[in-house]
């Protein structure tokens, strides 16, 4: 069974600053995908970024980037130039690649507040 | 851009009643999922569905729950006899699951309140 851990229940950052959210996971799988989802107050789940475990290059989507350390089973999210609209709950999630249509396993979430 | 839709956005029901939550997945997606999020907690997997049958279910998905794809577009979650602890946000998701594409796209959720 896979587990995903987010050890920071809450974080805050000043507008325009950079913040990093942490995520660790545990799995015996060798091939898998990792995701960060954003959940604003509307509670919609929005995909922010994904990382394939077989790729060594860290994924980047505009102001969002990840630091993927496969050996350490760590997958952190960096948000650059933070904006007020980034205020949300952020969930790290895992799914194995070998089995199609597998469940996403989520972490507990980190509530990020961007202050003006 | 195609998106997953869910109805209703909010459902209030009395304990013991049956509810049906509806979802329209993205049209070319093959896998469908239901997740639940109790207020203040993490998102939990309930069930996945492929080729008109359940492909995986969690321990939460007991005999009170059932899923169905009654036609070519809708995907439903039925809770037969609701309990207070079923109060949660229910998310439908779908994925294409072609090679290199494992993202699950979520609908806006249905807030279920059991009184």
Short mmCIF file of C-alpha atoms in Angstrom, two decimals:
data_model
loop_
_atom_site.label_atom_id
_atom_site.label_comp_id
_atom_site.label_asym_id
_atom_site.label_seq_id
_atom_site.Cartn_x
_atom_site.Cartn_y
_atom_site.Cartn_z
CA UNK A 1 0.00 0.00 0.00
CA UNK A 2 1.14 3.50 -0.73
CA UNK A 3 1.16 6.36 1.73
CA UNK A 4 1.59 10.07 1.14
CA UNK A 5 2.61 12.45 3.91
CA UNK A 6 2.45 16.21 4.00
CA UNK A 7 4.01 17.37 7.23
CA UNK A 8 3.07 21.05 6.97
CA UNK A 9 -0.62 21.55 7.81
CA UNK A 10 -0.37 25.31 7.23
CA UNK A 11 2.03 27.70 5.56
CA UNK A 12 1.98 31.36 4.71
CA UNK A 13 3.97 33.51 2.32
CA UNK A 14 4.07 37.14 1.30
CA UNK A 15 2.83 38.07 -2.13
CA UNK A 16 5.62 37.85 -4.77
CA UNK A 17 7.75 35.64 -2.53
CA UNK A 18 8.64 31.98 -3.08
CA UNK A 19 7.30 29.12 -1.00
CA UNK A 20 7.99 25.38 -0.96
CA UNK A 21 5.49 22.76 0.13
CA UNK A 22 6.81 19.37 1.21
CA UNK A 23 5.57 15.89 0.40
CA UNK A 24 7.00 12.47 1.06
CA UNK A 25 5.62 9.13 0.01
CA UNK A 26 6.22 5.48 0.54
CA UNK A 27 5.82 2.82 -2.12
CA UNK A 28 7.39 -0.37 -3.38
CA UNK A 29 6.49 0.53 -6.96
CA UNK A 30 9.24 1.57 -9.33
CA UNK A 31 7.07 3.38 -11.86
CA UNK A 32 4.46 5.84 -10.77
CA UNK A 33 3.12 9.34 -11.14
CA UNK A 34 3.03 12.13 -8.61
CA UNK A 35 0.73 15.11 -8.70
CA UNK A 36 0.00 18.32 -6.90
CA UNK A 37 -3.63 19.40 -6.77
CA UNK A 38 -4.89 22.77 -5.61
CA UNK A 39 -8.19 23.14 -3.76
CA UNK A 40 -9.33 26.77 -3.39
CA UNK A 41 -12.22 27.73 -1.09
CA UNK A 42 -14.66 26.65 -3.81
CA UNK A 43 -13.38 23.10 -3.05
CA UNK A 44 -12.81 22.34 -6.73
CA UNK A 45 -9.78 20.05 -7.21
CA UNK A 46 -7.44 21.57 -9.78
CA UNK A 47 -4.43 19.75 -11.18
CA UNK A 48 -1.33 21.92 -10.79
CA UNK A 49 1.55 19.76 -11.95
CA UNK A 50 2.55 16.14 -12.52
CA UNK A 51 5.80 14.19 -12.46
CA UNK A 52 6.55 10.80 -13.97
CA UNK A 53 8.90 8.80 -11.74
CA UNK A 54 10.96 7.56 -14.68
CA UNK A 55 11.86 11.11 -15.67
CA UNK A 56 14.83 12.63 -13.90
CA UNK A 57 13.99 16.14 -15.02
CA UNK A 58 11.82 18.06 -12.60
CA UNK A 59 8.46 19.19 -13.98
CA UNK A 60 7.71 22.89 -14.39
CA UNK A 61 4.46 24.70 -15.14
CA UNK A 62 4.89 28.46 -15.26
CA UNK A 63 5.40 29.61 -11.64
CA UNK A 64 5.08 26.06 -10.30
CA UNK A 65 7.94 23.60 -10.20
CA UNK A 66 8.77 20.43 -8.33
CA UNK A 67 11.84 18.99 -6.70
CA UNK A 68 11.54 15.25 -7.21
CA UNK A 69 14.01 13.11 -5.28
CA UNK A 70 13.17 9.50 -6.12
CA UNK A 71 15.68 7.88 -3.79
CA UNK A 72 14.47 9.97 -0.89
CA UNK A 73 10.83 9.56 -1.96
CA UNK A 74 10.34 13.27 -1.75
CA UNK A 75 8.24 15.48 -4.01
CA UNK A 76 8.11 19.15 -3.05
CA UNK A 77 6.24 21.94 -4.81
CA UNK A 78 7.81 25.35 -5.27
CA UNK A 79 5.60 28.32 -6.04
CA UNK A 80 7.48 31.35 -7.31
CA UNK A 81 6.16 34.92 -7.34
CA UNK A 82 3.24 33.93 -5.12
CA UNK A 83 -0.09 35.51 -5.94
CA UNK A 84 -3.17 36.06 -3.79
CA UNK A 85 -5.02 33.57 -5.98
CA UNK A 86 -2.59 30.86 -4.92
CA UNK A 87 -4.25 30.81 -1.51
CA UNK A 88 -5.67 27.29 -1.30
CA UNK A 89 -5.25 23.84 0.15
CA UNK A 90 -2.59 21.89 -1.74
CA UNK A 91 -2.67 18.11 -1.93
CA UNK A 92 0.14 15.84 -3.03
CA UNK A 93 -1.05 12.62 -4.70
CA UNK A 94 0.41 9.35 -5.96
CA UNK A 95 -0.71 6.75 -8.47
CA UNK A 96 1.15 3.66 -9.68
CA UNK A 97 1.86 3.47 -13.37
CA UNK A 98 1.75 -0.27 -13.84
CA UNK A 99 -1.97 -0.64 -13.33
CA UNK A 100 -4.25 1.46 -15.49
CA UNK A 101 -6.95 3.42 -13.77
CA UNK A 102 -5.48 3.06 -10.31
CA UNK A 103 -6.63 5.17 -7.43
CA UNK A 104 -4.99 8.40 -6.42
CA UNK A 105 -3.65 8.34 -2.87
CA UNK A 106 -3.65 11.80 -1.33
CA UNK A 107 -1.71 13.41 1.47
CA UNK A 108 -3.36 15.32 4.27
CA UNK A 109 -2.95 18.66 2.55
CA UNK A 110 -1.17 21.93 3.26
CA UNK A 111 -3.21 25.10 3.65
CA UNK A 112 -1.28 27.89 1.94
CA UNK A 113 -2.14 31.51 2.63
CA UNK A 114 -0.64 34.24 0.48
CA UNK A 115 -0.59 37.55 2.34
CA UNK A 116 -0.72 40.92 0.59
CA UNK B 1 -11.81 22.92 -22.69
CA UNK B 2 -13.74 19.75 -21.76
CA UNK B 3 -14.50 19.30 -18.09
CA UNK B 4 -16.15 16.92 -15.68
CA UNK B 5 -19.53 18.09 -14.46
CA UNK B 6 -21.49 17.01 -11.40
CA UNK B 7 -25.05 17.50 -10.24
CA UNK B 8 -26.41 18.57 -7.88
CA UNK B 9 -23.88 20.93 -6.35
CA UNK B 10 -25.49 20.51 -2.92
CA UNK B 11 -27.80 17.77 -1.72
CA UNK B 12 -29.50 17.70 1.65
CA UNK B 13 -31.12 14.46 2.69
CA UNK B 14 -32.47 12.79 5.79
CA UNK B 15 -30.75 9.84 7.40
CA UNK B 16 -31.93 6.58 5.87
CA UNK B 17 -32.85 8.10 2.52
CA UNK B 18 -31.33 7.07 -0.79
CA UNK B 19 -29.34 9.60 -2.80
CA UNK B 20 -27.96 9.50 -6.31
CA UNK B 21 -25.08 11.73 -7.25
CA UNK B 22 -24.54 12.32 -10.93
CA UNK B 23 -21.45 12.96 -12.99
CA UNK B 24 -20.70 13.50 -16.65
CA UNK B 25 -17.06 12.55 -17.30
CA UNK B 26 -14.97 13.99 -20.09
CA UNK B 27 -16.21 12.38 -23.27
CA UNK B 28 -13.11 10.52 -24.48
CA UNK B 29 -12.09 9.30 -21.04
CA UNK B 30 -12.32 5.63 -20.19
CA UNK B 31 -11.82 5.47 -16.43
CA UNK B 32 -14.17 7.00 -13.91
CA UNK B 33 -13.75 7.47 -10.20
CA UNK B 34 -15.54 8.61 -7.09
CA UNK B 35 -13.72 10.21 -4.16
CA UNK B 36 -14.99 11.58 -0.89
CA UNK B 37 -13.72 14.37 1.31
CA UNK B 38 -15.11 14.79 4.80
CA UNK B 39 -14.83 18.44 5.85
CA UNK B 40 -11.31 19.25 6.98
CA UNK B 41 -9.90 15.89 5.97
CA UNK B 42 -8.02 14.53 3.01
CA UNK B 43 -9.54 13.21 -0.18
CA UNK B 44 -10.30 9.48 -0.02
CA UNK B 45 -10.77 7.06 -2.89
CA UNK B 46 -14.07 5.22 -3.09
CA UNK B 47 -14.24 3.35 -6.39
CA UNK B 48 -12.98 3.21 -9.95
CA UNK B 49 -14.96 2.03 -12.95
CA UNK B 50 -13.87 0.82 -16.37
CA UNK B 51 -15.60 -0.97 -19.20
CA UNK B 52 -18.91 -1.02 -17.34
CA UNK B 53 -17.60 -2.65 -14.21
CA UNK B 54 -15.87 -1.76 -10.97
CA UNK B 55 -12.10 -2.08 -11.37
CA UNK B 56 -11.14 -1.18 -7.81
CA UNK B 57 -12.91 -0.20 -4.61
CA UNK B 58 -11.80 0.88 -1.18
CA UNK B 59 -12.87 -0.41 2.21
CA UNK B 60 -15.16 2.61 2.47
CA UNK B 61 -17.18 1.43 -0.53
CA UNK B 62 -19.42 -1.07 1.24
CA UNK B 63 -22.79 -2.51 0.27
CA UNK B 64 -24.47 0.84 0.88
CA UNK B 65 -22.74 2.22 -2.20
CA UNK B 66 -23.18 1.37 -5.85
CA UNK B 67 -22.07 2.89 -9.14
CA UNK B 68 -23.60 2.76 -12.55
CA UNK B 69 -23.14 4.10 -16.05
CA UNK B 70 -26.78 4.15 -17.13
CA UNK B 71 -26.09 5.62 -20.56
CA UNK B 72 -23.18 6.76 -22.69
CA UNK B 73 -22.50 9.93 -20.73
CA UNK B 74 -23.60 9.73 -17.10
CA UNK B 75 -21.82 8.05 -14.22
CA UNK B 76 -23.71 7.79 -10.94
CA UNK B 77 -22.99 7.05 -7.30
CA UNK B 78 -25.89 5.75 -5.24
CA UNK B 79 -25.96 5.63 -1.47
CA UNK B 80 -28.80 3.35 -0.46
CA UNK B 81 -29.49 4.38 3.10
CA UNK B 82 -27.57 7.46 4.10
CA UNK B 83 -25.94 7.87 7.49
CA UNK B 84 -24.82 11.01 9.26
CA UNK B 85 -21.19 10.08 8.59
CA UNK B 86 -21.83 10.09 4.85
CA UNK B 87 -21.92 13.88 4.98
CA UNK B 88 -19.01 14.93 2.81
CA UNK B 89 -17.97 16.40 -0.49
CA UNK B 90 -18.15 13.78 -3.23
CA UNK B 91 -15.91 14.22 -6.24
CA UNK B 92 -16.19 12.48 -9.55
CA UNK B 93 -13.08 12.20 -11.70
CA UNK B 94 -12.17 10.75 -15.06
CA UNK B 95 -8.98 9.87 -16.85
CA UNK B 96 -7.93 8.93 -20.33
CA UNK B 97 -5.18 6.57 -19.19
CA UNK B 98 -3.42 6.38 -22.49
CA UNK B 99 0.31 5.94 -22.47
CA UNK B 100 1.86 8.95 -20.80
CA UNK B 101 -1.41 10.33 -19.52
CA UNK B 102 -2.48 9.33 -16.04
CA UNK B 103 -4.00 12.56 -14.86
CA UNK B 104 -7.38 12.41 -13.22
CA UNK B 105 -9.61 15.40 -13.84
CA UNK B 106 -12.05 16.26 -11.12
CA UNK B 107 -15.54 17.67 -11.21
CA UNK B 108 -16.58 20.53 -8.95
CA UNK B 109 -18.02 18.15 -6.36
CA UNK B 110 -21.38 17.52 -4.73
CA UNK B 111 -21.74 18.54 -1.12
CA UNK B 112 -23.89 15.95 0.60
CA UNK B 113 -25.43 16.87 3.93
CA UNK B 114 -27.21 14.15 5.86
CA UNK B 115 -29.45 15.37 8.67
#
